[in-house]
mmCIF file of C-alpha atoms and ligand atoms in Angstrom:
data_model
loop_
_atom_site.group_PDB
_atom_site.id
_atom_site.type_symbol
_atom_site.label_atom_id
_atom_site.label_comp_id
_atom_site.label_asym_id
_atom_site.label_seq_id
_atom_site.Cartn_x
_atom_site.Cartn_y
_atom_site.Cartn_z
ATOM 1 C CA MET A 18 79.775 122.037 126.423
ATOM 2 C CA ASP A 19 77.766 121.168 123.897
ATOM 3 C CA LEU A 20 74.790 121.403 125.753
ATOM 4 C CA SER A 21 71.072 121.749 123.470
ATOM 5 C CA GLN A 22 70.588 124.826 122.312
ATOM 6 C CA ARG A 23 67.342 125.296 124.859
ATOM 7 C CA ILE A 24 69.327 124.531 127.944
ATOM 8 C CA GLN A 25 71.283 127.143 126.524
ATOM 9 C CA ARG A 26 68.273 130.590 125.836
ATOM 10 C CA ILE A 27 67.782 130.413 130.326
ATOM 11 C CA ALA A 28 70.025 130.632 133.661
ATOM 12 C CA VAL A 29 70.278 130.139 137.348
ATOM 13 C CA SER A 30 67.632 131.157 139.058
ATOM 14 C CA PRO A 31 69.149 134.959 140.172
ATOM 15 C CA THR A 32 67.463 134.144 143.297
ATOM 16 C CA LEU A 33 68.813 130.808 143.846
ATOM 17 C CA ALA A 34 72.094 132.008 142.612
ATOM 18 C CA VAL A 35 71.571 135.331 145.657
ATOM 19 C CA MET A 36 70.990 132.396 148.333
ATOM 20 C CA MET A 37 74.182 130.858 147.303
ATOM 21 C CA GLU A 38 76.494 133.528 147.419
ATOM 22 C CA ALA A 39 74.751 134.015 151.054
ATOM 23 C CA GLU A 40 75.031 131.210 152.022
ATOM 24 C CA ARG A 41 79.320 131.755 150.819
ATOM 25 C CA TYR A 42 79.624 134.111 153.535
ATOM 26 C CA LYS A 43 78.052 132.094 155.693
ATOM 27 C CA ALA A 44 79.933 129.489 155.774
ATOM 28 C CA ARG A 45 82.834 131.975 156.376
ATOM 29 C CA GLY A 46 81.756 132.573 159.510
ATOM 30 C CA ILE A 47 79.941 135.614 158.561
ATOM 31 C CA ASP A 48 76.871 137.007 160.034
ATOM 32 C CA VAL A 49 74.612 138.094 157.408
ATOM 33 C CA VAL A 50 71.142 139.068 157.523
ATOM 34 C CA ASP A 51 69.444 137.744 155.143
ATOM 35 C CA PHE A 52 66.222 138.825 153.382
ATOM 36 C CA GLY A 53 66.862 136.650 150.161
ATOM 37 C CA PRO A 54 64.160 133.526 150.955
ATOM 38 C CA GLY A 55 61.197 133.233 149.562
ATOM 39 C CA GLU A 56 60.175 130.866 152.477
ATOM 40 C CA PRO A 57 58.690 131.019 155.013
ATOM 41 C CA ASP A 58 60.490 130.967 157.453
ATOM 42 C CA PHE A 59 58.606 128.600 160.565
ATOM 43 C CA PRO A 60 58.303 124.616 160.381
ATOM 44 C CA THR A 61 55.457 122.528 159.278
ATOM 45 C CA PRO A 62 52.940 121.494 161.081
ATOM 46 C CA ASP A 63 52.864 119.103 163.500
ATOM 47 C CA HIS A 64 50.175 118.019 162.755
ATOM 48 C CA ILE A 65 51.526 117.951 158.623
ATOM 49 C CA LYS A 66 54.807 115.754 159.688
ATOM 50 C CA ARG A 67 53.151 113.550 161.664
ATOM 51 C CA ALA A 68 50.829 112.493 158.853
ATOM 52 C CA ALA A 69 54.331 111.579 156.528
ATOM 53 C CA VAL A 70 55.382 109.699 159.864
ATOM 54 C CA ARG A 71 52.964 107.282 159.718
ATOM 55 C CA ALA A 72 52.736 106.928 155.828
ATOM 56 C CA LEU A 73 56.719 106.381 156.313
ATOM 57 C CA GLU A 74 55.288 103.481 159.016
ATOM 58 C CA GLN A 75 52.127 102.365 156.719
ATOM 59 C CA ASN A 76 55.041 101.252 153.905
ATOM 60 C CA LEU A 77 52.965 104.110 151.633
ATOM 61 C CA THR A 78 56.776 104.716 149.898
ATOM 62 C CA LYS A 79 55.982 103.050 146.069
ATOM 63 C CA TYR A 80 55.782 104.655 143.281
ATOM 64 C CA THR A 81 51.877 105.960 143.512
ATOM 65 C CA ALA A 82 49.807 107.330 140.139
ATOM 66 C CA THR A 83 52.071 110.142 138.460
ATOM 67 C CA GLY A 84 49.175 112.830 138.909
ATOM 68 C CA GLY A 85 48.988 111.912 142.607
ATOM 69 C CA ILE A 86 47.298 109.837 144.625
ATOM 70 C CA ALA A 87 43.253 110.216 144.653
ATOM 71 C CA ALA A 88 42.530 110.997 147.892
ATOM 72 C CA LEU A 89 44.991 114.424 147.727
ATOM 73 C CA ARG A 90 43.526 114.748 144.516
ATOM 74 C CA GLN A 91 39.891 114.592 146.134
ATOM 75 C CA ALA A 92 41.763 116.792 148.926
ATOM 76 C CA ILE A 93 42.968 119.910 147.297
ATOM 77 C CA VAL A 94 39.365 120.371 145.265
ATOM 78 C CA GLU A 95 37.883 120.024 148.009
ATOM 79 C CA TRP A 96 40.298 122.731 150.182
ATOM 80 C CA HIS A 97 39.810 124.704 147.018
ATOM 81 C CA ALA A 98 36.012 125.157 146.789
ATOM 82 C CA GLN A 99 35.769 125.573 150.485
ATOM 83 C CA GLN A 100 38.387 127.710 150.772
ATOM 84 C CA PHE A 101 37.698 129.579 146.805
ATOM 85 C CA GLY A 102 34.012 129.058 146.107
ATOM 86 C CA SER A 103 35.293 127.086 142.826
ATOM 87 C CA SER A 104 34.139 123.134 141.947
ATOM 88 C CA PHE A 105 37.246 121.514 139.787
ATOM 89 C CA LYS A 106 37.144 118.151 140.058
ATOM 90 C CA PRO A 107 39.109 115.615 140.840
ATOM 91 C CA ALA A 108 39.882 114.651 137.356
ATOM 92 C CA GLU A 109 39.573 118.557 136.434
ATOM 93 C CA CYS A 110 43.039 118.504 138.907
ATOM 94 C CA VAL A 111 46.592 116.707 138.717
ATOM 95 C CA VAL A 112 49.507 116.798 141.247
ATOM 96 C CA THR A 113 53.108 118.714 140.493
ATOM 97 C CA VAL A 114 56.821 119.144 142.591
ATOM 98 C CA GLY A 115 55.851 122.476 144.009
ATOM 99 C CA GLY A 116 53.687 124.718 141.842
ATOM 100 C CA LYS A 117 57.163 125.976 139.742
ATOM 101 C CA HIS A 118 56.884 122.342 138.497
ATOM 102 C CA ALA A 119 52.825 122.636 137.466
ATOM 103 C CA ILE A 120 53.615 125.862 135.628
ATOM 104 C CA PHE A 121 56.378 124.376 134.002
ATOM 105 C CA ASN A 122 54.357 121.793 133.132
ATOM 106 C CA ALA A 123 51.374 123.212 132.014
ATOM 107 C CA ILE A 124 53.401 126.215 130.185
ATOM 108 C CA SER A 125 55.356 123.216 127.845
ATOM 109 C CA VAL A 126 51.746 121.883 127.090
ATOM 110 C CA LEU A 127 50.215 124.882 125.818
ATOM 111 C CA ILE A 128 52.842 126.972 124.419
ATOM 112 C CA ASN A 129 54.231 126.588 120.900
ATOM 113 C CA SER A 130 57.344 128.195 118.779
ATOM 114 C CA GLY A 131 56.502 131.811 118.835
ATOM 115 C CA ASP A 132 53.843 131.718 120.693
ATOM 116 C CA GLU A 133 53.405 135.438 122.962
ATOM 117 C CA VAL A 134 53.104 134.636 126.650
ATOM 118 C CA LEU A 135 52.055 137.528 128.579
ATOM 119 C CA VAL A 136 53.931 138.471 131.546
ATOM 120 C CA PRO A 137 53.346 141.208 133.806
ATOM 121 C CA VAL A 138 56.516 143.618 135.444
ATOM 122 C CA PRO A 139 58.537 143.276 137.063
ATOM 123 C CA TYR A 140 57.504 139.087 137.559
ATOM 124 C CA TRP A 141 58.027 136.444 139.419
ATOM 125 C CA VAL A 142 61.927 135.196 138.076
ATOM 126 C CA SER A 143 60.904 131.928 136.783
ATOM 127 C CA TYR A 144 58.276 133.133 134.049
ATOM 128 C CA PRO A 145 60.653 134.375 131.401
ATOM 129 C CA ASP A 146 63.300 131.237 131.382
ATOM 130 C CA ILE A 147 59.811 128.763 131.341
ATOM 131 C CA VAL A 148 58.359 130.364 128.491
ATOM 132 C CA LYS A 149 61.985 130.627 126.810
ATOM 133 C CA TYR A 150 62.633 127.318 127.612
ATOM 134 C CA VAL A 151 59.817 125.541 125.327
ATOM 135 C CA GLY A 152 60.122 128.659 123.052
ATOM 136 C CA GLY A 153 57.479 131.124 123.637
ATOM 137 C CA ARG A 154 58.274 134.927 123.706
ATOM 138 C CA MET A 155 57.294 136.449 126.527
ATOM 139 C CA VAL A 156 55.529 140.275 126.451
ATOM 140 C CA GLU A 157 56.170 142.763 129.013
ATOM 141 C CA VAL A 158 52.884 144.148 130.269
ATOM 142 C CA PRO A 159 54.023 147.353 132.031
ATOM 143 C CA THR A 160 52.410 147.451 135.788
ATOM 144 C CA PRO A 161 53.594 150.364 136.953
ATOM 145 C CA ALA A 162 54.128 151.278 140.346
ATOM 146 C CA ALA A 163 52.245 154.875 140.549
ATOM 147 C CA GLY A 164 49.643 152.648 140.609
ATOM 148 C CA GLY A 165 51.061 149.622 143.530
ATOM 149 C CA PHE A 166 52.119 147.588 141.377
ATOM 150 C CA THR A 167 48.374 146.057 139.900
ATOM 151 C CA LEU A 168 47.700 144.490 136.624
ATOM 152 C CA ARG A 169 44.802 146.474 134.859
ATOM 153 C CA ALA A 170 43.091 144.638 132.511
ATOM 154 C CA SER A 171 43.173 147.127 130.326
ATOM 155 C CA ALA A 172 47.166 147.347 130.636
ATOM 156 C CA VAL A 173 46.399 143.315 128.606
ATOM 157 C CA GLU A 174 44.286 144.793 126.114
ATOM 158 C CA GLY A 175 47.295 147.374 125.232
ATOM 159 C CA VAL A 176 49.087 145.052 124.510
ATOM 160 C CA VAL A 177 47.680 141.533 122.735
ATOM 161 C CA GLY A 178 47.621 141.417 120.060
ATOM 162 C CA PRO A 179 46.877 138.579 116.862
ATOM 163 C CA ARG A 180 50.345 135.132 118.087
ATOM 164 C CA THR A 181 49.160 135.778 122.226
ATOM 165 C CA ARG A 182 47.933 132.568 123.814
ATOM 166 C CA LEU A 183 48.690 133.123 127.697
ATOM 167 C CA LEU A 184 48.151 135.704 129.871
ATOM 168 C CA ILE A 185 50.258 134.071 133.587
ATOM 169 C CA VAL A 186 48.558 136.317 136.930
ATOM 170 C CA ASN A 187 50.668 135.866 140.162
ATOM 171 C CA SER A 188 48.701 137.619 142.978
ATOM 172 C CA PRO A 189 49.899 137.913 145.678
ATOM 173 C CA ASN A 190 52.554 139.254 143.116
ATOM 174 C CA ASN A 191 56.213 138.130 144.018
ATOM 175 C CA PRO A 192 58.358 140.452 144.161
ATOM 176 C CA THR A 193 56.311 143.181 144.751
ATOM 177 C CA GLY A 194 53.175 141.711 147.424
ATOM 178 C CA ALA A 195 50.513 143.597 144.995
ATOM 179 C CA VAL A 196 46.841 141.895 145.683
ATOM 180 C CA VAL A 197 44.994 142.121 141.451
ATOM 181 C CA PRO A 198 41.029 143.298 143.513
ATOM 182 C CA PRO A 199 39.029 140.705 142.838
ATOM 183 C CA GLU A 200 36.898 143.019 140.418
ATOM 184 C CA GLU A 201 39.697 143.608 138.487
ATOM 185 C CA PHE A 202 40.276 139.772 137.952
ATOM 186 C CA GLU A 203 37.043 138.926 136.726
ATOM 187 C CA ARG A 204 37.785 142.277 133.951
ATOM 188 C CA ILE A 205 41.052 140.527 133.479
ATOM 189 C CA ALA A 206 39.535 136.936 132.414
ATOM 190 C CA GLU A 207 36.686 138.051 130.393
ATOM 191 C CA VAL A 208 39.644 140.261 128.207
ATOM 192 C CA CYS A 209 41.027 136.682 128.181
ATOM 193 C CA GLN A 210 38.191 135.181 127.153
ATOM 194 C CA ARG A 211 37.107 138.003 124.294
ATOM 195 C CA ARG A 212 40.354 137.103 122.789
ATOM 196 C CA GLY A 213 40.607 133.309 123.661
ATOM 197 C CA LEU A 214 43.796 133.631 124.987
ATOM 198 C CA TRP A 215 44.676 130.966 128.300
ATOM 199 C CA LEU A 216 44.707 132.510 131.994
ATOM 200 C CA LEU A 217 47.016 130.766 134.532
ATOM 201 C CA SER A 218 46.218 132.355 137.814
ATOM 202 C CA ASP A 219 49.498 131.726 139.860
ATOM 203 C CA GLU A 220 47.852 132.291 143.327
ATOM 204 C CA CYS A 221 50.915 130.098 145.392
ATOM 205 C CA TYR A 222 50.300 132.692 147.891
ATOM 206 C CA SER A 223 46.897 133.186 148.098
ATOM 207 C CA HIS A 224 45.778 133.161 151.532
ATOM 208 C CA PHE A 225 48.778 135.648 152.999
ATOM 209 C CA VAL A 226 47.167 138.522 151.729
ATOM 210 C CA TYR A 227 46.971 142.370 154.638
ATOM 211 C CA GLY A 228 45.164 145.076 155.483
ATOM 212 C CA GLU A 229 41.308 145.021 153.435
ATOM 213 C CA ALA A 230 42.184 142.047 151.374
ATOM 214 C CA ARG A 231 40.558 138.591 151.344
ATOM 215 C CA PRO A 232 42.648 135.235 149.673
ATOM 216 C CA PHE A 233 40.402 135.130 146.120
ATOM 217 C CA SER A 234 41.382 133.100 143.364
ATOM 218 C CA ILE A 235 39.369 133.179 139.347
ATOM 219 C CA GLY A 236 39.605 129.442 139.486
ATOM 220 C CA GLY A 237 36.006 130.350 142.557
ATOM 221 C CA ALA A 238 35.125 133.690 139.781
ATOM 222 C CA LYS A 239 31.790 133.095 137.352
ATOM 223 C CA HIS A 240 33.264 133.145 134.886
ATOM 224 C CA ASP A 241 34.077 130.282 132.108
ATOM 225 C CA LYS A 242 36.427 128.540 132.583
ATOM 226 C CA GLU A 243 37.373 126.973 129.572
ATOM 227 C CA ARG A 244 41.268 128.035 129.369
ATOM 228 C CA THR A 245 41.704 129.278 132.359
ATOM 229 C CA ILE A 246 44.775 126.761 134.602
ATOM 230 C CA ILE A 247 44.678 127.324 138.723
ATOM 231 C CA VAL A 248 48.427 126.904 140.696
ATOM 232 C CA GLY A 249 48.681 126.327 143.515
ATOM 233 C CA SER A 250 51.674 125.055 146.195
ATOM 234 C CA LEU A 251 51.216 124.481 149.657
ATOM 235 C CA SER A 252 55.080 126.174 149.607
ATOM 236 C CA LYS A 253 54.779 128.507 150.641
ATOM 237 C CA THR A 254 51.078 128.194 153.149
ATOM 238 C CA PHE A 255 51.668 125.157 154.779
ATOM 239 C CA ALA A 256 55.836 126.442 155.498
ATOM 240 C CA MET A 257 56.570 123.109 152.692
ATOM 241 C CA THR A 258 58.718 124.446 150.687
ATOM 242 C CA GLY A 259 61.014 121.067 150.798
ATOM 243 C CA TRP A 260 58.394 118.659 150.155
ATOM 244 C CA ARG A 261 58.221 119.710 147.689
ATOM 245 C CA ILE A 262 54.041 119.837 146.250
ATOM 246 C CA GLY A 263 52.053 121.915 144.032
ATOM 247 C CA TYR A 264 49.241 121.153 142.023
ATOM 248 C CA ALA A 265 47.476 122.174 138.460
ATOM 249 C CA LEU A 266 43.645 122.429 137.641
ATOM 250 C CA GLY A 267 42.263 123.292 134.653
ATOM 251 C CA PRO A 268 39.869 121.815 132.000
ATOM 252 C CA GLN A 269 40.291 117.743 131.565
ATOM 253 C CA PRO A 270 42.663 117.924 128.006
ATOM 254 C CA LEU A 271 45.129 119.744 129.826
ATOM 255 C CA VAL A 272 45.168 118.220 133.231
ATOM 256 C CA ASP A 273 45.428 114.690 130.653
ATOM 257 C CA ALA A 274 48.110 116.183 128.732
ATOM 258 C CA ILE A 275 50.387 117.802 132.361
ATOM 259 C CA ILE A 276 49.941 114.101 133.744
ATOM 260 C CA LYS A 277 51.612 112.691 130.203
ATOM 261 C CA LEU A 278 54.125 114.905 130.916
ATOM 262 C CA GLN A 279 55.162 113.791 133.893
ATOM 263 C CA SER A 280 54.884 110.070 133.183
ATOM 264 C CA GLN A 281 57.971 110.853 131.197
ATOM 265 C CA SER A 282 58.982 112.628 132.811
ATOM 266 C CA THR A 283 59.169 113.268 137.276
ATOM 267 C CA SER A 284 56.737 110.579 137.243
ATOM 268 C CA ASN A 285 54.286 111.681 140.729
ATOM 269 C CA PRO A 286 55.293 113.646 143.254
ATOM 270 C CA THR A 287 57.083 111.602 146.467
ATOM 271 C CA SER A 288 54.437 109.673 147.807
ATOM 272 C CA ILE A 289 55.048 110.311 152.121
ATOM 273 C CA ALA A 290 55.077 114.370 150.678
ATOM 274 C CA GLN A 291 51.673 113.704 148.689
ATOM 275 C CA HIS A 292 50.108 111.722 151.682
ATOM 276 C CA ALA A 293 51.278 114.308 154.382
ATOM 277 C CA ALA A 294 50.098 116.506 151.867
ATOM 278 C CA VAL A 295 46.458 115.561 152.340
ATOM 279 C CA GLU A 296 46.532 116.535 156.363
ATOM 280 C CA ALA A 297 47.787 119.456 156.002
ATOM 281 C CA LEU A 298 44.025 120.629 153.777
ATOM 282 C CA ARG A 299 41.863 118.844 155.885
ATOM 283 C CA GLY A 300 43.920 118.803 159.595
ATOM 284 C CA PRO A 301 43.753 122.568 161.134
ATOM 285 C CA MET A 302 44.492 126.179 159.597
ATOM 286 C CA ASP A 303 44.741 127.591 162.962
ATOM 287 C CA SER A 304 48.806 127.063 161.744
ATOM 288 C CA VAL A 305 48.532 129.486 158.805
ATOM 289 C CA GLN A 306 46.181 132.471 160.564
ATOM 290 C CA VAL A 307 49.407 132.600 163.022
ATOM 291 C CA MET A 308 51.815 132.592 159.955
ATOM 292 C CA LEU A 309 50.041 135.703 159.014
ATOM 293 C CA ALA A 310 49.638 137.496 161.989
ATOM 294 C CA GLU A 311 53.631 138.009 162.586
ATOM 295 C CA TYR A 312 53.206 138.407 159.052
ATOM 296 C CA THR A 313 51.661 141.777 159.728
ATOM 297 C CA ARG A 314 53.111 142.535 162.354
ATOM 298 C CA ARG A 315 56.964 142.492 159.842
ATOM 299 C CA ARG A 316 54.859 144.140 157.672
ATOM 300 C CA ALA A 317 54.646 147.204 158.925
ATOM 301 C CA ARG A 318 57.737 147.039 160.444
ATOM 302 C CA VAL A 319 59.329 146.197 157.129
ATOM 303 C CA LEU A 320 57.662 149.108 155.562
ATOM 304 C CA GLU A 321 57.997 151.617 158.350
ATOM 305 C CA GLY A 322 62.221 151.413 158.034
ATOM 306 C CA MET A 323 62.516 150.805 154.980
ATOM 307 C CA ARG A 324 59.832 154.723 154.004
ATOM 308 C CA ALA A 325 62.298 155.530 156.975
ATOM 309 C CA LEU A 326 65.726 155.455 154.088
ATOM 310 C CA PRO A 327 66.828 158.324 153.312
ATOM 311 C CA GLY A 328 65.253 158.519 149.027
ATOM 312 C CA VAL A 329 64.141 155.408 149.234
ATOM 313 C CA THR A 330 59.775 154.882 148.579
ATOM 314 C CA CYS A 331 58.480 151.865 148.790
ATOM 315 C CA ALA A 332 54.681 150.773 148.231
ATOM 316 C CA GLU A 333 52.795 148.768 150.278
ATOM 317 C CA PRO A 334 52.523 145.665 149.185
ATOM 318 C CA GLN A 335 48.984 144.224 149.653
ATOM 319 C CA GLY A 336 50.284 140.247 149.808
ATOM 320 C CA ALA A 337 53.032 137.162 150.061
ATOM 321 C CA PHE A 338 56.037 138.418 152.609
ATOM 322 C CA TYR A 339 57.972 140.871 150.147
ATOM 323 C CA VAL A 340 58.873 144.599 149.769
ATOM 324 C CA PHE A 341 59.582 146.034 147.531
ATOM 325 C CA PRO A 342 61.712 149.653 147.933
ATOM 326 C CA ASN A 343 62.957 152.220 145.037
ATOM 327 C CA VAL A 344 66.663 152.800 145.585
ATOM 328 C CA GLN A 345 66.684 154.069 141.901
ATOM 329 C CA LYS A 346 68.849 156.845 144.102
ATOM 330 C CA TYR A 347 71.728 154.929 144.659
ATOM 331 C CA VAL A 348 72.595 153.501 141.000
ATOM 332 C CA GLY A 349 73.484 154.873 137.946
ATOM 333 C CA ASP A 350 77.413 155.731 139.241
ATOM 334 C CA GLY A 351 80.603 153.598 138.238
ATOM 335 C CA SER A 352 80.671 151.884 141.646
ATOM 336 C CA THR A 353 76.791 151.090 141.867
ATOM 337 C CA PRO A 354 76.162 151.199 137.742
ATOM 338 C CA ASP A 355 72.281 148.798 138.380
ATOM 339 C CA THR A 356 70.827 147.642 141.490
ATOM 340 C CA THR A 357 72.905 143.529 141.411
ATOM 341 C CA ALA A 358 75.980 146.287 141.301
ATOM 342 C CA LEU A 359 74.786 147.609 145.081
ATOM 343 C CA ALA A 360 73.070 144.431 145.931
ATOM 344 C CA ARG A 361 76.658 142.847 145.293
ATOM 345 C CA LEU A 362 78.690 145.765 147.502
ATOM 346 C CA MET A 363 75.534 146.066 150.695
ATOM 347 C CA LEU A 364 76.886 141.487 150.790
ATOM 348 C CA GLU A 365 79.866 142.853 150.512
ATOM 349 C CA GLN A 366 79.777 146.002 152.884
ATOM 350 C CA ALA A 367 76.946 145.323 155.445
ATOM 351 C CA HIS A 368 76.260 141.527 154.754
ATOM 352 C CA ILE A 369 72.625 141.699 153.910
ATOM 353 C CA ALA A 370 71.268 139.691 151.356
ATOM 354 C CA VAL A 371 68.634 141.101 148.591
ATOM 355 C CA VAL A 372 67.796 140.180 145.476
ATOM 356 C CA PRO A 373 68.182 143.404 143.004
ATOM 357 C CA GLY A 374 65.904 144.851 140.282
ATOM 358 C CA GLU A 375 67.262 143.689 137.903
ATOM 359 C CA ALA A 376 66.149 139.838 138.126
ATOM 360 C CA PHE A 377 62.191 140.273 138.680
ATOM 361 C CA GLY A 378 62.881 142.760 135.062
ATOM 362 C CA ALA A 379 62.239 146.082 137.997
ATOM 363 C CA PRO A 380 65.964 147.512 137.467
ATOM 364 C CA GLY A 381 65.770 150.076 140.076
ATOM 365 C CA TYR A 382 64.574 147.608 143.344
ATOM 366 C CA LEU A 383 64.944 145.186 145.126
ATOM 367 C CA ARG A 384 63.140 142.481 146.940
ATOM 368 C CA CYS A 385 63.502 141.495 151.113
ATOM 369 C CA SER A 386 62.103 139.252 152.499
ATOM 370 C CA TYR A 387 60.465 140.078 155.847
ATOM 371 C CA ALA A 388 60.814 135.848 155.792
ATOM 372 C CA THR A 389 62.563 135.495 158.833
ATOM 373 C CA SER A 390 62.928 137.129 162.981
ATOM 374 C CA MET A 391 61.298 140.659 163.973
ATOM 375 C CA GLU A 392 65.606 140.688 165.522
ATOM 376 C CA ARG A 393 66.902 140.487 161.757
ATOM 377 C CA ILE A 394 64.674 142.881 160.541
ATOM 378 C CA GLU A 395 65.692 145.046 163.292
ATOM 379 C CA GLU A 396 69.627 144.337 162.429
ATOM 380 C CA GLY A 397 69.008 144.875 159.125
ATOM 381 C CA LEU A 398 66.875 147.990 159.280
ATOM 382 C CA ALA A 399 69.828 149.501 160.761
ATOM 383 C CA ARG A 400 72.507 147.981 158.424
ATOM 384 C CA LEU A 401 70.719 149.723 155.741
ATOM 385 C CA ASP A 402 71.283 152.909 156.613
ATOM 386 C CA LYS A 403 74.162 153.556 157.919
ATOM 387 C CA PHE A 404 74.993 151.204 154.082
ATOM 388 C CA LEU A 405 73.046 153.489 152.127
ATOM 389 C CA ARG A 406 74.078 157.023 154.439
ATOM 390 C CA SER A 407 77.604 155.859 153.150
ATOM 391 C CA VAL A 408 76.888 155.144 149.735
ATOM 392 C CA SER A 409 75.585 158.613 149.895
ATOM 393 C CA SER A 410 77.808 160.190 151.104
ATOM 394 C CA ARG A 411 81.081 159.115 148.944
ATOM 395 C CA SER A 412 79.089 160.136 145.234
HETATM 396 N N1 PLP B 525 55.116 131.140 141.713
HETATM 397 C C1 PLP B 525 55.709 131.975 142.339
HETATM 398 C C2 PLP B 525 55.127 133.915 142.591
HETATM 399 C C3 PLP B 525 56.852 131.909 143.415
HETATM 400 O O1 PLP B 525 57.469 132.772 144.778
HETATM 401 C C4 PLP B 525 57.115 130.768 143.743
HETATM 402 C C5 PLP B 525 58.264 130.205 145.006
HETATM 403 O O2 PLP B 525 58.943 130.448 145.521
HETATM 404 C C6 PLP B 525 56.629 129.975 143.309
HETATM 405 C C7 PLP B 525 55.703 129.459 142.013
HETATM 406 C C8 PLP B 525 56.639 128.137 143.347
HETATM 407 O O3 PLP B 525 56.698 127.922 145.068
HETATM 408 P P1 PLP B 525 57.382 126.134 144.270
HETATM 409 O O4 PLP B 525 57.351 125.049 143.299
HETATM 410 O O5 PLP B 525 57.640 125.813 145.447
HETATM 411 O O6 PLP B 525 56.478 125.438 145.895
#
């Protein structure tokens, strides 16, 4: 069909593609252990759901301001200030249809055709395609596995060129779980400032950090924020993926530009979801601690299980809810030339769904989500062990 060049430059999100494939197996009655999902397996807390019901009952079902209701913009900046020590004003905040929408809009209003966008690898699947869609050029920033996939300021500095306009930092990281330590993040912000780059910080997993790490936002640090954009989301923190509420915080002219774009595209995010989001941010956050405690337990077990698999190495993730094991040993021959083929075989033969590393620019790895019950994790690890042993005995 005669579609635009713009749409032909991008592909369907590979994580959604894996989800669809796993769903096809499940629909045939097959018991799939699903390590694919990028969403909490917890329900949205009751007090948030009740706020949505109240909004419905009060007929708060009409258009709202394009950039979000005033009460939510206020709640976001106050919550962000309380959690991270930032000081944004409501006029520096726009409510979006999930964090992905905030990223799409921010990149759309900043990037001209041919501008370079620095993206640390492994990357979240949507960054490259959004950059391509708007006509930008992605430049990869290496984050070696040996350093736990942590982004370093020196690596950023090493790839900045005359056409570089933006750096995207995602900490905690999807898919690796790497967390940029606050001092390093400030050094990265300093590089951006000195080299005249915009810095987009995607902090969708901010509250899922382990060990020594604490929730951190560069939005709360002391550096000059003239060219800093914070993207956040209620999806993961409050188990609200389906509600589609995210936000961007940044200089008012940028926020106004995003609102202008929304005024000609989505209009406001769903009114009912916005009212529920006010409750999420203003109400108790116990549910976040409950999820974190459970993820902490699962992470320990998954990491131990992955490291016990023959020929597999696995860096310790500091955040999010993924592990990113290296399975290089099992790829490169005829039947499994790459991790995409290995993941397909794994789904076919062992009924385990994972996302192959190629989706994140990191061949040789698999992303396994532990946003699933401990029981399913045990079952998945047992199947994985059996599957990998059968693959290696064949080669
Ligand atoms: N950023 C990262 C790194 C993600 O993993 C996701 C979702 O998987 C998002 C942003 C977008 O989340 P949402 O649009 O649901 O807020």
